[in-house]
One Martini backbone bead per residue (centre of mass of N, CA, C, O) as a GRO file, in nm:
protein
  213
    1UNK     BB    1  -0.639  -1.991   4.219
    2UNK     BB    2  -0.364  -1.880   4.081
    3UNK     BB    3  -0.207  -1.721   3.807
    4UNK     BB    4   0.049  -1.942   3.846
    5UNK     BB    5  -0.087  -2.184   3.787
    6UNK     BB    6  -0.065  -2.465   3.646
    7UNK     BB    7  -0.251  -2.444   3.340
    8UNK     BB    8  -0.309  -2.163   3.329
    9UNK     BB    9  -0.517  -1.920   3.164
   10UNK     BB   10  -0.488  -1.608   3.029
   11UNK     BB   11  -0.778  -1.404   3.065
   12UNK     BB   12  -1.075  -1.247   3.125
   13UNK     BB   13  -1.120  -1.441   3.397
   14UNK     BB   14  -0.917  -1.306   3.560
   15UNK     BB   15  -0.766  -1.104   3.723
   16UNK     BB   16  -0.798  -0.766   3.719
   17UNK     BB   17  -0.502  -0.704   3.639
   18UNK     BB   18  -0.487  -0.898   3.399
   19UNK     BB   19  -0.731  -0.798   3.244
   20UNK     BB   20  -0.622  -0.503   3.202
   21UNK     BB   21  -0.369  -0.585   3.049
   22UNK     BB   22  -0.509  -0.728   2.815
   23UNK     BB   23  -0.683  -0.487   2.731
   24UNK     BB   24  -0.455  -0.280   2.667
   25UNK     BB   25  -0.315  -0.458   2.456
   26UNK     BB   26  -0.563  -0.472   2.270
   27UNK     BB   27  -0.575  -0.162   2.217
   28UNK     BB   28  -0.298  -0.127   2.099
   29UNK     BB   29  -0.328  -0.315   1.863
   30UNK     BB   30  -0.568  -0.169   1.731
   31UNK     BB   31  -0.425   0.111   1.694
   32UNK     BB   32  -0.185   0.013   1.522
   33UNK     BB   33  -0.351  -0.120   1.302
   34UNK     BB   34  -0.510   0.140   1.219
   35UNK     BB   35  -0.256   0.306   1.150
   36UNK     BB   36  -0.147   0.113   0.936
   37UNK     BB   37  -0.394   0.112   0.743
   38UNK     BB   38  -0.413   0.417   0.696
   39UNK     BB   39  -0.135   0.444   0.569
   40UNK     BB   40  -0.172   0.250   0.332
   41UNK     BB   41  -0.414   0.394   0.206
   42UNK     BB   42  -0.262   0.663   0.149
   43UNK     BB   43  -0.038   0.542  -0.029
   44UNK     BB   44  -0.235   0.430  -0.257
   45UNK     BB   45  -0.318   0.706  -0.388
   46UNK     BB   46  -0.012   0.690  -0.488
   47UNK     BB   47   0.157   0.587  -0.730
   48UNK     BB   48   0.430   0.382  -0.592
   49UNK     BB   49   0.446   0.400  -0.285
   50UNK     BB   50   0.350   0.106  -0.203
   51UNK     BB   51   0.535  -0.050  -0.387
   52UNK     BB   52   0.798   0.032  -0.255
   53UNK     BB   53   0.729  -0.056   0.031
   54UNK     BB   54   0.687  -0.361  -0.036
   55UNK     BB   55   0.977  -0.419  -0.122
   56UNK     BB   56   1.110  -0.352   0.153
   57UNK     BB   57   0.932  -0.547   0.319
   58UNK     BB   58   1.032  -0.809   0.188
   59UNK     BB   59   1.324  -0.775   0.254
   60UNK     BB   60   1.277  -0.757   0.568
   61UNK     BB   61   1.117  -1.023   0.594
   62UNK     BB   62   1.346  -1.223   0.546
   63UNK     BB   63   1.449  -1.151   0.844
   64UNK     BB   64   1.209  -1.092   1.042
   65UNK     BB   65   1.026  -1.342   1.035
   66UNK     BB   66   1.218  -1.559   1.149
   67UNK     BB   67   1.277  -1.410   1.412
   68UNK     BB   68   0.987  -1.395   1.511
   69UNK     BB   69   0.922  -1.698   1.499
   70UNK     BB   70   1.135  -1.777   1.702
   71UNK     BB   71   1.030  -1.607   1.940
   72UNK     BB   72   0.754  -1.753   1.954
   73UNK     BB   73   0.866  -2.037   2.000
   74UNK     BB   74   1.019  -1.991   2.254
   75UNK     BB   75   0.790  -1.877   2.426
   76UNK     BB   76   0.601  -2.133   2.398
   77UNK     BB   77   0.809  -2.325   2.537
   78UNK     BB   78   0.836  -2.180   2.807
   79UNK     BB   79   0.533  -2.186   2.884
   80UNK     BB   80   0.494  -2.492   2.865
   81UNK     BB   81   0.702  -2.566   3.092
   82UNK     BB   82   0.522  -2.384   3.305
   83UNK     BB   83   0.203  -2.418   3.237
   84UNK     BB   84   0.151  -2.177   3.026
   85UNK     BB   85  -0.108  -1.959   2.879
   86UNK     BB   86  -0.237  -1.747   2.625
   87UNK     BB   87  -0.546  -1.587   2.592
   88UNK     BB   88  -0.701  -1.430   2.353
   89UNK     BB   89  -0.888  -1.172   2.307
   90UNK     BB   90  -1.160  -1.165   2.096
   91UNK     BB   91  -1.229  -0.869   2.016
   92UNK     BB   92  -0.960  -0.756   1.910
   93UNK     BB   93  -0.916  -0.975   1.703
   94UNK     BB   94  -1.173  -0.908   1.534
   95UNK     BB   95  -1.100  -0.616   1.470
   96UNK     BB   96  -0.832  -0.671   1.325
   97UNK     BB   97  -0.949  -0.862   1.099
   98UNK     BB   98  -1.145  -0.651   0.987
   99UNK     BB   99  -0.941  -0.434   0.908
  100UNK     BB  100  -0.771  -0.615   0.720
  101UNK     BB  101  -1.005  -0.686   0.525
  102UNK     BB  102  -1.081  -0.403   0.436
  103UNK     BB  103  -0.807  -0.308   0.345
  104UNK     BB  104  -0.766  -0.531   0.126
  105UNK     BB  105  -1.014  -0.458  -0.046
  106UNK     BB  106  -0.936  -0.159  -0.107
  107UNK     BB  107  -0.664  -0.230  -0.242
  108UNK     BB  108  -0.768  -0.419  -0.469
  109UNK     BB  109  -0.960  -0.165  -0.576
  110UNK     BB  110  -0.823   0.115  -0.540
  111UNK     BB  111  -0.983   0.341  -0.376
  112UNK     BB  112  -0.784   0.568  -0.303
  113UNK     BB  113  -0.693   0.626  -0.589
  114UNK     BB  114  -0.973   0.700  -0.704
  115UNK     BB  115  -1.030   0.932  -0.518
  116UNK     BB  116  -0.778   1.109  -0.567
  117UNK     BB  117  -0.835   1.147  -0.875
  118UNK     BB  118  -1.112   1.287  -0.856
  119UNK     BB  119  -0.983   1.545  -0.723
  120UNK     BB  120  -0.778   1.571  -0.993
  121UNK     BB  121  -0.903   1.553  -1.286
  122UNK     BB  122  -0.933   1.845  -1.377
  123UNK     BB  123  -0.635   1.921  -1.364
  124UNK     BB  124  -0.542   1.718  -1.576
  125UNK     BB  125  -0.727   1.809  -1.813
  126UNK     BB  126  -0.599   2.102  -1.830
  127UNK     BB  127  -0.315   1.970  -1.955
  128UNK     BB  128  -0.383   1.831  -2.228
  129UNK     BB  129  -0.317   2.060  -2.441
  130UNK     BB  130   0.007   2.031  -2.398
  131UNK     BB  131   0.043   1.770  -2.575
  132UNK     BB  132   0.071   1.921  -2.857
  133UNK     BB  133   0.384   2.007  -2.767
  134UNK     BB  134   0.464   1.764  -2.601
  135UNK     BB  135   0.699   1.712  -2.409
  136UNK     BB  136   0.738   1.767  -2.035
  137UNK     BB  137   0.864   1.945  -1.766
  138UNK     BB  138   0.702   2.016  -1.467
  139UNK     BB  139   0.744   2.021  -1.156
  140UNK     BB  140   0.442   1.987  -1.032
  141UNK     BB  141   0.122   2.030  -0.903
  142UNK     BB  142  -0.160   1.802  -0.960
  143UNK     BB  143  -0.350   1.847  -0.747
  144UNK     BB  144  -0.241   1.587  -0.531
  145UNK     BB  145   0.007   1.571  -0.744
  146UNK     BB  146   0.337   1.508  -0.822
  147UNK     BB  147   0.477   1.621  -1.130
  148UNK     BB  148   0.767   1.562  -1.357
  149UNK     BB  149   0.613   1.427  -1.619
  150UNK     BB  150   0.516   1.464  -1.971
  151UNK     BB  151   0.399   1.219  -2.204
  152UNK     BB  152   0.384   1.123  -2.554
  153UNK     BB  153   0.241   0.857  -2.737
  154UNK     BB  154   0.226   0.747  -3.056
  155UNK     BB  155   0.030   0.496  -2.968
  156UNK     BB  156  -0.092   0.628  -2.719
  157UNK     BB  157  -0.104   0.872  -2.482
  158UNK     BB  158  -0.101   1.062  -2.172
  159UNK     BB  159   0.176   1.097  -1.948
  160UNK     BB  160   0.188   1.109  -1.582
  161UNK     BB  161   0.434   1.136  -1.355
  162UNK     BB  162   0.445   1.074  -0.984
  163UNK     BB  163   0.652   0.825  -0.983
  164UNK     BB  164   0.973   0.678  -0.874
  165UNK     BB  165   1.182   0.370  -0.889
  166UNK     BB  166   1.274   0.068  -0.824
  167UNK     BB  167   1.358  -0.243  -1.009
  168UNK     BB  168   1.425  -0.382  -0.765
  169UNK     BB  169   1.777  -0.480  -0.808
  170UNK     BB  170   1.792  -0.311  -1.042
  171UNK     BB  171   1.888  -0.019  -1.243
  172UNK     BB  172   1.606   0.028  -1.296
  173UNK     BB  173   1.296   0.213  -1.374
  174UNK     BB  174   1.013   0.294  -1.216
  175UNK     BB  175   0.684   0.405  -1.329
  176UNK     BB  176   0.423   0.634  -1.215
  177UNK     BB  177   0.066   0.704  -1.295
  178UNK     BB  178  -0.113   0.887  -1.536
  179UNK     BB  179  -0.355   0.819  -1.811
  180UNK     BB  180  -0.462   0.915  -2.138
  181UNK     BB  181  -0.543   0.696  -2.358
  182UNK     BB  182  -0.411   0.417  -2.363
  183UNK     BB  183  -0.199   0.176  -2.454
  184UNK     BB  184  -0.090  -0.181  -2.495
  185UNK     BB  185   0.241  -0.167  -2.545
  186UNK     BB  186   0.322   0.108  -2.395
  187UNK     BB  187   0.559   0.354  -2.276
  188UNK     BB  188   0.773   0.626  -2.248
  189UNK     BB  189   0.899   0.467  -1.974
  190UNK     BB  190   0.822   0.185  -2.088
  191UNK     BB  191   0.738  -0.190  -2.123
  192UNK     BB  192   0.811  -0.313  -1.874
  193UNK     BB  193   0.559  -0.386  -1.661
  194UNK     BB  194   0.317  -0.303  -1.811
  195UNK     BB  195   0.033  -0.116  -1.663
  196UNK     BB  196  -0.322  -0.087  -1.655
  197UNK     BB  197  -0.602   0.105  -1.488
  198UNK     BB  198  -0.911   0.197  -1.473
  199UNK     BB  199  -1.096   0.521  -1.390
  200UNK     BB  200  -1.231   0.673  -1.610
  201UNK     BB  201  -1.282   0.887  -1.871
  202UNK     BB  202  -0.996   0.767  -2.009
  203UNK     BB  203  -0.860   0.682  -1.746
  204UNK     BB  204  -0.547   0.581  -1.596
  205UNK     BB  205  -0.322   0.379  -1.441
  206UNK     BB  206   0.050   0.340  -1.422
  207UNK     BB  207   0.315   0.102  -1.508
  208UNK     BB  208   0.682   0.111  -1.562
  209UNK     BB  209   0.978  -0.010  -1.729
  210UNK     BB  210   1.317   0.061  -1.860
  211UNK     BB  211   1.436  -0.215  -1.948
  212UNK     BB  212   1.241  -0.188  -2.208
  213UNK     BB  213   1.100  -0.065  -2.551
   0.00000   0.00000   0.00000
């Protein structure tokens, strides 16, 4: 039976050329997934980078996902009418799913961010004495992170901003960074969407919008 016989599934048991093609496609998908996962993990190390990327990804997905879904549906209909179907190789699929699961778990725990800060903790702590002089524009690298402002909140906390970006589609600004001994009410960069998460030793990372103070 030839590879084009109606009802035939293209899989690992097919002709050598088809097997090789499917294997190469599987390798490419694994490599691309690995590169994407690595990039996402590296972005998570710096507060704000991944959040900004996710915002634009959601906006793009509103258009891209329906178009991709329509393309998959049309392809499936065409193959079904020709009596063909493609059976995905199991091993690459399992590897891709495993990488996505591990990446998701690391992101949920913010492991890259914790590791990055541990490499920079001492550099940030060396700047804490400056907080006695009040707010300052730093515009320099502290450890692994570019810091543009250090602000002291009277309610508690010394805040170092390492990134800023859009607050959705509003004209407001989201600020991200690290804070020593934060308070629960808000930050000098705003109180809307204010959130902190502990990193240990009195340090946390934070995000806040200047929508209101």
